[in-house]
XYZ file of C-alpha atoms in Angstrom:
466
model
C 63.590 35.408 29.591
C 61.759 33.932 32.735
C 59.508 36.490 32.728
C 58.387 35.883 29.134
C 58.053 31.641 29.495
C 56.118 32.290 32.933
C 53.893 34.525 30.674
C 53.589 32.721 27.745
C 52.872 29.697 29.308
C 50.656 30.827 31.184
C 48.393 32.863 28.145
C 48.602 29.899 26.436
C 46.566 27.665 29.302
C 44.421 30.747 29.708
C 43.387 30.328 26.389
C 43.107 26.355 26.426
C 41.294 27.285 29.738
C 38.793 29.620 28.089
C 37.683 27.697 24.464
C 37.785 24.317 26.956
C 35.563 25.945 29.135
C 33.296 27.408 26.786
C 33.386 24.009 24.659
C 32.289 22.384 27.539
C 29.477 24.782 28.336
C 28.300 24.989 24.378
C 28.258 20.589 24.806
C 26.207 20.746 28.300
C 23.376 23.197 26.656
C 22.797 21.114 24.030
C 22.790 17.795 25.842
C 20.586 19.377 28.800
C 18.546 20.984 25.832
C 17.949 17.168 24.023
C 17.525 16.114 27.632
C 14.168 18.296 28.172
C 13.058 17.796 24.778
C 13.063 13.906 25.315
C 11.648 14.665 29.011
C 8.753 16.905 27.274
C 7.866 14.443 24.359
C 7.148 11.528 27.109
C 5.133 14.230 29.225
C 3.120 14.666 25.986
C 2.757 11.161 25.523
C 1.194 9.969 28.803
C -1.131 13.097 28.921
C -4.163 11.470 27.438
C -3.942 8.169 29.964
C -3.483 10.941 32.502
C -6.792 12.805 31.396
C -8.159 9.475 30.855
C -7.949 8.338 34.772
C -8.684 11.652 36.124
C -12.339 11.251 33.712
C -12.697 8.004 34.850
C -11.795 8.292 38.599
C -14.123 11.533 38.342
C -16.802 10.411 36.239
C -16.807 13.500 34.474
C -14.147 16.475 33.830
C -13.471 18.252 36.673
C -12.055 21.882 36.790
C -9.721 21.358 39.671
C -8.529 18.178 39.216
C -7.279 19.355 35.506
C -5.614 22.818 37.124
C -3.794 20.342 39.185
C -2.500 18.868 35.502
C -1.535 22.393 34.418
C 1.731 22.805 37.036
C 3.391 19.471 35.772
C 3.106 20.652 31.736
C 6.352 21.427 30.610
C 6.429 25.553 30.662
C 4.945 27.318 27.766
C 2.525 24.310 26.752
C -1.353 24.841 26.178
C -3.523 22.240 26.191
C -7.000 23.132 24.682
C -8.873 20.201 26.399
C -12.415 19.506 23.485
C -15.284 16.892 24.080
C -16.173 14.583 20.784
C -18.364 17.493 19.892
C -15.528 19.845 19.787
C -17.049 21.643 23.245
C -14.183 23.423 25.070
C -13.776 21.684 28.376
C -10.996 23.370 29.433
C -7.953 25.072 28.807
C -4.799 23.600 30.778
C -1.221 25.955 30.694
C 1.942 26.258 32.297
C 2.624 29.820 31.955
C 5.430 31.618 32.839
C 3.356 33.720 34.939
C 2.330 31.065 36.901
C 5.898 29.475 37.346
C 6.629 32.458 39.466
C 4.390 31.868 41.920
C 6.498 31.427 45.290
C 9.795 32.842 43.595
C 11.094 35.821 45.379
C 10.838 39.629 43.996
C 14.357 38.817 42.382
C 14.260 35.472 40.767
C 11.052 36.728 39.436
C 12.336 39.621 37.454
C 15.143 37.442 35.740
C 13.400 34.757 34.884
C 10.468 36.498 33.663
C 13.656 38.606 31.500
C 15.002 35.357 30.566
C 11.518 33.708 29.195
C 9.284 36.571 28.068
C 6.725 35.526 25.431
C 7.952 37.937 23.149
C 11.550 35.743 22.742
C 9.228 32.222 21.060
C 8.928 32.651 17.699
C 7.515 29.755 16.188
C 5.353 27.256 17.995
C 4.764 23.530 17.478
C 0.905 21.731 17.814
C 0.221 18.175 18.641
C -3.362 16.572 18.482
C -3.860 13.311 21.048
C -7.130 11.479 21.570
C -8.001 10.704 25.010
C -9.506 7.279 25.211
C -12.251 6.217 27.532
C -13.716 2.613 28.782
C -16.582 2.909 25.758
C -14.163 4.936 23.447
C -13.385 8.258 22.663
C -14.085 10.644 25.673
C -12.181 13.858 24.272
C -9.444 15.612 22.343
C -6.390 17.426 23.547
C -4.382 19.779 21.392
C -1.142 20.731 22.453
C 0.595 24.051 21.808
C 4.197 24.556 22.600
C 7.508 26.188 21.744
C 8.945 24.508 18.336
C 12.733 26.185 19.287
C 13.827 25.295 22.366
C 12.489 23.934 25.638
C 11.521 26.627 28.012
C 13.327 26.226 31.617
C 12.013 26.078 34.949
C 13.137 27.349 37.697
C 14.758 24.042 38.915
C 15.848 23.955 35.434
C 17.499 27.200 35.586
C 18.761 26.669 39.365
C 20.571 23.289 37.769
C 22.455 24.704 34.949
C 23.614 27.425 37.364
C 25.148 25.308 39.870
C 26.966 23.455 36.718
C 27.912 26.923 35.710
C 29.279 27.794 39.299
C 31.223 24.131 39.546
C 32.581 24.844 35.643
C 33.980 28.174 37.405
C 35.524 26.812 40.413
C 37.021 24.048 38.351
C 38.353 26.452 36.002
C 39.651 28.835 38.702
C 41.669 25.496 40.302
C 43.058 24.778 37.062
C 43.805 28.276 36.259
C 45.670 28.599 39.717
C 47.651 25.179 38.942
C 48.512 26.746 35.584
C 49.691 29.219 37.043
C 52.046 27.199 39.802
C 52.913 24.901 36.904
C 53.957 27.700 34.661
C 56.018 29.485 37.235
C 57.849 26.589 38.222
C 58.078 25.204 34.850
C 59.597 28.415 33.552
C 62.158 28.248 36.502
C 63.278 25.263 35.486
C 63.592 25.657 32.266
C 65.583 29.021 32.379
C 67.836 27.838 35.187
C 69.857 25.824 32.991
C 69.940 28.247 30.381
C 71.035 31.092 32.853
C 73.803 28.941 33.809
C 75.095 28.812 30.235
C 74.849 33.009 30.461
C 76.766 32.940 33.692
C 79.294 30.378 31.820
C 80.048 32.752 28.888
C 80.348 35.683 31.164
C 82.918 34.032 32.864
C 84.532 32.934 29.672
C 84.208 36.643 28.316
C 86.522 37.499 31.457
C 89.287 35.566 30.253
C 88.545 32.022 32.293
C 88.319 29.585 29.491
C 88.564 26.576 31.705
C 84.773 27.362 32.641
C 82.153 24.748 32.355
C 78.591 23.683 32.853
C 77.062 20.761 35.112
C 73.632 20.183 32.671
C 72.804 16.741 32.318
C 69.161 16.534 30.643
C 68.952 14.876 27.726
C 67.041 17.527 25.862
C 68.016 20.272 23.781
C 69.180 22.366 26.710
C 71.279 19.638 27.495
C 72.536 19.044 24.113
C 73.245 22.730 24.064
C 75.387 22.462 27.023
C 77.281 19.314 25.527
C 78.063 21.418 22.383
C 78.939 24.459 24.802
C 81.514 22.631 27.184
C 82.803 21.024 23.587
C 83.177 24.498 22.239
C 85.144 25.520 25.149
C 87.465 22.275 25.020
C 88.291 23.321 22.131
C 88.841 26.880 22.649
C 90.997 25.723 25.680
C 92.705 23.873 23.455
C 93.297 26.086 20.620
C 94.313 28.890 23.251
C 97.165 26.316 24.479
C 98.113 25.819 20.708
C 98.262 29.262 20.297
C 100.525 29.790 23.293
C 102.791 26.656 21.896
C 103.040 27.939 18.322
C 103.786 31.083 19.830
C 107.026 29.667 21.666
C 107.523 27.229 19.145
C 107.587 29.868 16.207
C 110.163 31.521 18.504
C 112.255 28.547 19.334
C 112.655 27.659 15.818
C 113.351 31.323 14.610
C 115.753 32.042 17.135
C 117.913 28.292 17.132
C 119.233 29.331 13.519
C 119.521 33.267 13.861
C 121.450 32.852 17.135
C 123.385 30.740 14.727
C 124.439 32.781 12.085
C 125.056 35.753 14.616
C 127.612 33.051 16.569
C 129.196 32.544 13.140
C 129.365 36.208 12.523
C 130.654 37.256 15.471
C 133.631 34.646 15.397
C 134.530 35.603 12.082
C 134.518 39.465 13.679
C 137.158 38.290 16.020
C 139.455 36.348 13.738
C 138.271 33.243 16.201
C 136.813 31.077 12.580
C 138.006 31.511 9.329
C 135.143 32.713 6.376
C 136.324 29.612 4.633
C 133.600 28.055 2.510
C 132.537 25.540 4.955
C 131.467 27.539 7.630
C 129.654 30.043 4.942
C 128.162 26.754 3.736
C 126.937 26.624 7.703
C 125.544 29.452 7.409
C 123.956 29.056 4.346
C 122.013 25.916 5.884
C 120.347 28.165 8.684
C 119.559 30.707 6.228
C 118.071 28.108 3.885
C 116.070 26.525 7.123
C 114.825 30.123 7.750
C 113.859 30.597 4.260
C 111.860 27.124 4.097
C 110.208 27.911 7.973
C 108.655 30.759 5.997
C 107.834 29.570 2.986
C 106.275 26.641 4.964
C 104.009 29.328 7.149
C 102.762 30.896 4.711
C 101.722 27.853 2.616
C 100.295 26.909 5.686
C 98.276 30.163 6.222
C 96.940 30.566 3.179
C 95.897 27.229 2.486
C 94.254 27.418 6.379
C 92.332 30.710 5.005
C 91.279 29.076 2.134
C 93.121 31.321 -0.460
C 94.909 29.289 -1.680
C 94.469 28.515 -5.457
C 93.997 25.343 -6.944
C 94.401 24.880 -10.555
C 92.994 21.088 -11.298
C 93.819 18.919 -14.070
C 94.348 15.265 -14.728
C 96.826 14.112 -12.383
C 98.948 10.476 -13.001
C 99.307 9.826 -9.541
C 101.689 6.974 -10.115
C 103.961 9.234 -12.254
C 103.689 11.778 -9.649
C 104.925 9.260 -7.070
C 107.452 8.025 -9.553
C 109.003 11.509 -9.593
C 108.805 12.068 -5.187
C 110.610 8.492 -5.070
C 113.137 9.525 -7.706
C 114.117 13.371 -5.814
C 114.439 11.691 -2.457
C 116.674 8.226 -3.874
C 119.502 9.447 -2.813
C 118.903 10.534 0.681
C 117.288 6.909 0.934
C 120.199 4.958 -0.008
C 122.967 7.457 2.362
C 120.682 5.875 5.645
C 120.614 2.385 3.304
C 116.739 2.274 3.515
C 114.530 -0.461 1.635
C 112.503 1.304 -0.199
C 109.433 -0.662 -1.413
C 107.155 0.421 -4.321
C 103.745 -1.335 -5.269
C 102.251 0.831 -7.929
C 99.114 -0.886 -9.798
C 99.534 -1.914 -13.037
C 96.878 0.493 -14.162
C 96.519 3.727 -14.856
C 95.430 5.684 -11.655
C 94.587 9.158 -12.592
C 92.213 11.997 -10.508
C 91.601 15.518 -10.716
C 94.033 17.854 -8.578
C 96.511 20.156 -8.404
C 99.736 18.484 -9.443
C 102.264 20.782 -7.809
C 100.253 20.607 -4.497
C 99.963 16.542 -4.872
C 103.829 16.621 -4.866
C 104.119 18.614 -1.939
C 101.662 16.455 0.000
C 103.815 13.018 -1.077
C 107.144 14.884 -0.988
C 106.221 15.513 2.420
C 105.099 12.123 4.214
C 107.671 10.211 2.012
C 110.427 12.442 3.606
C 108.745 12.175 6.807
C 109.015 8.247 6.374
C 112.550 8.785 5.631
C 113.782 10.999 8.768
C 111.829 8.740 11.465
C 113.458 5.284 9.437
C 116.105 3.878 11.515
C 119.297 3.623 9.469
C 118.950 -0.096 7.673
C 115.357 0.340 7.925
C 112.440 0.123 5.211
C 109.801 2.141 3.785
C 106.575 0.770 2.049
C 104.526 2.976 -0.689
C 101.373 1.158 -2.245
C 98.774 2.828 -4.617
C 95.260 1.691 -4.792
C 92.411 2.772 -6.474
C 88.342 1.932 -6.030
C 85.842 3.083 -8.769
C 85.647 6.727 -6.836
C 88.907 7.099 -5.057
C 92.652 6.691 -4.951
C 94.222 5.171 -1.824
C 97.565 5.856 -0.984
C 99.789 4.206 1.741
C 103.223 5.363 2.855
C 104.555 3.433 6.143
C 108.261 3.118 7.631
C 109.619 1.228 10.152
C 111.538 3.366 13.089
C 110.025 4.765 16.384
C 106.576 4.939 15.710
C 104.118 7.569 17.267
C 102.698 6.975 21.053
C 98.873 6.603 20.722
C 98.338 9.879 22.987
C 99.828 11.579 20.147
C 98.740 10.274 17.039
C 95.578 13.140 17.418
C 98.300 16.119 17.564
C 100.450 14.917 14.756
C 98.968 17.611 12.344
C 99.400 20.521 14.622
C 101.781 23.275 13.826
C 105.102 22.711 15.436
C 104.139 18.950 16.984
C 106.124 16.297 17.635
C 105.689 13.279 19.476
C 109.277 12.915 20.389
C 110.463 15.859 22.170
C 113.987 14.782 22.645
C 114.346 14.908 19.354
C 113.287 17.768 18.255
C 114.856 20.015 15.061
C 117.614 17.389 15.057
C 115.457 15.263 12.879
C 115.286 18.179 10.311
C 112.213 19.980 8.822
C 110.190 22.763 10.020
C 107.626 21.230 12.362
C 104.438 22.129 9.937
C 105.343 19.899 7.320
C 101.760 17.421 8.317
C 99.969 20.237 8.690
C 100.156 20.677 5.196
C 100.002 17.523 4.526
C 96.401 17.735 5.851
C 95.478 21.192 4.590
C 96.246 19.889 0.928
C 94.599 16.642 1.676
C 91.426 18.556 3.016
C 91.465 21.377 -0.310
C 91.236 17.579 -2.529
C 88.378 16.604 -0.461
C 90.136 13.766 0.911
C 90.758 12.412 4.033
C 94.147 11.115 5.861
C 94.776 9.407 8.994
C 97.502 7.067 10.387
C 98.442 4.009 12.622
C 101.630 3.076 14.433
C 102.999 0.903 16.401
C 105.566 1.879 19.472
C 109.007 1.277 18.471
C 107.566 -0.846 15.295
C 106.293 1.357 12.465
C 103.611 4.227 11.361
C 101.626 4.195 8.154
C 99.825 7.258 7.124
C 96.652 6.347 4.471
C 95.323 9.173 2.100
C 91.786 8.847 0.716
C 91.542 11.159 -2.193
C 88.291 11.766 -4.551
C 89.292 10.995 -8.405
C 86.562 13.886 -9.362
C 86.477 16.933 -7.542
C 83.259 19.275 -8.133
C 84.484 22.474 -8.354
C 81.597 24.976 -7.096
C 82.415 28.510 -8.850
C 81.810 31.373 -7.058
């Protein structure tokens, strides 16, 4: 992984390297090129006063003084120099031939390669009058390359010591690429090989394993959502563990039991007499409802569960849980408090799991009432959703608990434990049903005061066939 940042990092500034580098050059040819055009055109321009001083300074044209004219024309011009008759006085050039006077064996052979006559294919003409005290003392036609300026050798000594500094400057930056890419990649993949090392560890079995990454970038994000991930796995592994002893615990209080019972009716030490059969029929009927309750559980958890919706009344519905658990209210002489709307509340759902879900939390109300105590049931309604609030005075829930409430098996007060009744995974389903409606439930309580559990259920459910 290293390996492959260091290296793509480091083709990619190659590449910016290279078209920068040959952008640059492209840019400084054609500038340098404008430059000697503009230098040329000016040259051209003061060439008659030029001719003009040398005639007057002279009084007449002389040979050398106009060969000494010819070295400072810009290479490849020809200057046919005629008198107002159109006599040739001279012919004044810059050739290339010429330019290579004093240039070593070597220089000479390139630049003669690089500015042969044969490579100008068109040329350009310009016709300037040379001006005298008492007028017109001649006419100078200039011939000259109409492409491109042709270079000296200064010229050509110039634009190779730009081309050596674009080098050097390229090499540098290449070699800091190349630091910067190495270290860059480093850093990047340190963090990430860290997280590799992490799940390694956690592969082995040590789930408590974290990692100390705290960018703000997506690495670090990553390694938020990684040490999350393994909260909750840590988490989920201790659940697992605590249903597993739990599941145990709640299988073996009743079985133990019944064999107790049977064995003292094998000895003659109890009577079969209908109340201890009724004794044992409780434990049966507790093992019977444990299972029935895990398996609800599990399938609704794997998402098997059916749900066949229609129109549910929910105030009917609620009007039926109240009735079925009346009685059990007035034996602990609970206040029982209804506040249905006057409306009609209706939503889509599954009426027989509805019931569950309110048979549930209003019998929960009712085992953690104190005796003389008072439950509250209200039914609201928006224009998309049904609100539902069951809350009971008694014990309440600590606030480091009210997050575990809905795991299998919970319950906040362990001293208590199955003497409360139930099977432990009665809020569990609670929330599994809750979630299948698209809803939502949570709860508040209050230490030794009360709890109130709130269910936020959808009135239409969009039921996505698959």
């Amino acid at each position: 992984m290293r390996k492959k940042l260091f290296l793509a990092t480091l083709i990619i500034a190659l590449i910016t390297l290279t078209l920068s580098m040959l952008a640059v050059n492209l840019v400084f040819h054609q500038q340098f090129s404008d430059y000697l055009t503009k230098a040329n055109e000016a040259t051209f321009e003061q060439l008659p006063s030029r001719l003009s001083l040398l005639y007057q300074s002279k009084g007449t044209w002389d040979q050398r003084a106009l060969d000494e004219i010819s070295p400072t024309l810009p290479v490849g011009t020809v200057v046919t120099l005629t008198d107002t008759s159109g006599k040739l006085i001279a012919t004044l050039s810059h050739t290339m031939e010429s330019m290579m006077q004093g240039q070593d064996g070597m220089n000479m052979n390139m630049t003669m390669g690089m500015f042969s006559s044969s490579t100008i294919t068109s040329w350009k003409t310009m016709t300037l009058t040379v001006l005298g005290p008492l007028g017109t003392i001649g006419t100078a036609l200039i011939r000259y390359p109409a492409t491109a300026p042709i270079l000296n050798p200064q010229d050509v000594l110039f634009q190779s010591s730009v081309f050596r500094s674009l080098i050097f400057a390229g090499g540098l930056a290449l070699l800091f690429g190349i630091i910067l890419s190495y270290f860059t990649s480093r850093r990047l993949v340190a963090p990430l090989k860290r997280l590799t090392q992490a799940a390694d560890r956690i592969g082995q079995g040590y789930l408590d394993e974290r990692v100390a990454i705290q960018t703000k970038d997506e690495v670090g994000q990553l390694a938020t959502a990684f040490n999350a991930m393994m909260d909750n796995l840590n988490r989920q592994e201790i659940l697992r563990k605590q249903f597993a002893a739990d599941i145990a615990h709640e299988l073996r209080t009743p079985l133990t039991s019944i064999k107790s019972y049977i064995e003292a009716f094998q000895d003659n030490v109890l009577p079969a007499d209908q109340e201890n059969l009724s004794s044992i029929h409780e434990e049966i009927d507790r093992l019977v409802d444990l299972s029935s309750d895990l398996k609800d559980l599990n399938v609704a958890e794997m998402g098997a569960l059916t749900l066949i919706f229609e129109p549910v009344n929910l105030k009917h519905l609620l009007d039926k849980v109240i009735h079925s658990l009346y009685p059990l209210i007035q034996e602990k002489q609970l206040t029982l408090i209804w506040n249905p709307p006057p409306e009609l509340v209706t939503m889509s759902g599954d009426g027989r799991l509805l019931t569950r879900l309110f048979y549930n939390l209003v019998h929960n109300a009712y085992r953690y009432s104190n005796i003389g105590g008072q439950i509250t049931l209200s039914l609201l309604q928006t224009p998309d959703f049904a609100i539902i609030r069951i809350k009971n005075t008694g014990t309440g829930i600590p606030e480091e608990d009210l997050s575990y409430i809905f795991e299998r098996f919970y319950r906040a007060d362990k001293s208590r434990t199955r003497e409360t009744g139930g099977t432990g995974i009665g809020l569990a389903l609670v929330q599994q049903i809750t979630t299948l409606h698209h809803g939502t439930i949570a709860v508040q309580s209050m230490v030794g005061q009360e709890t109130e559990f709130i269910v936020n259920l959808p009135k239409e459910i969009k039921v996505v066939e698959g």
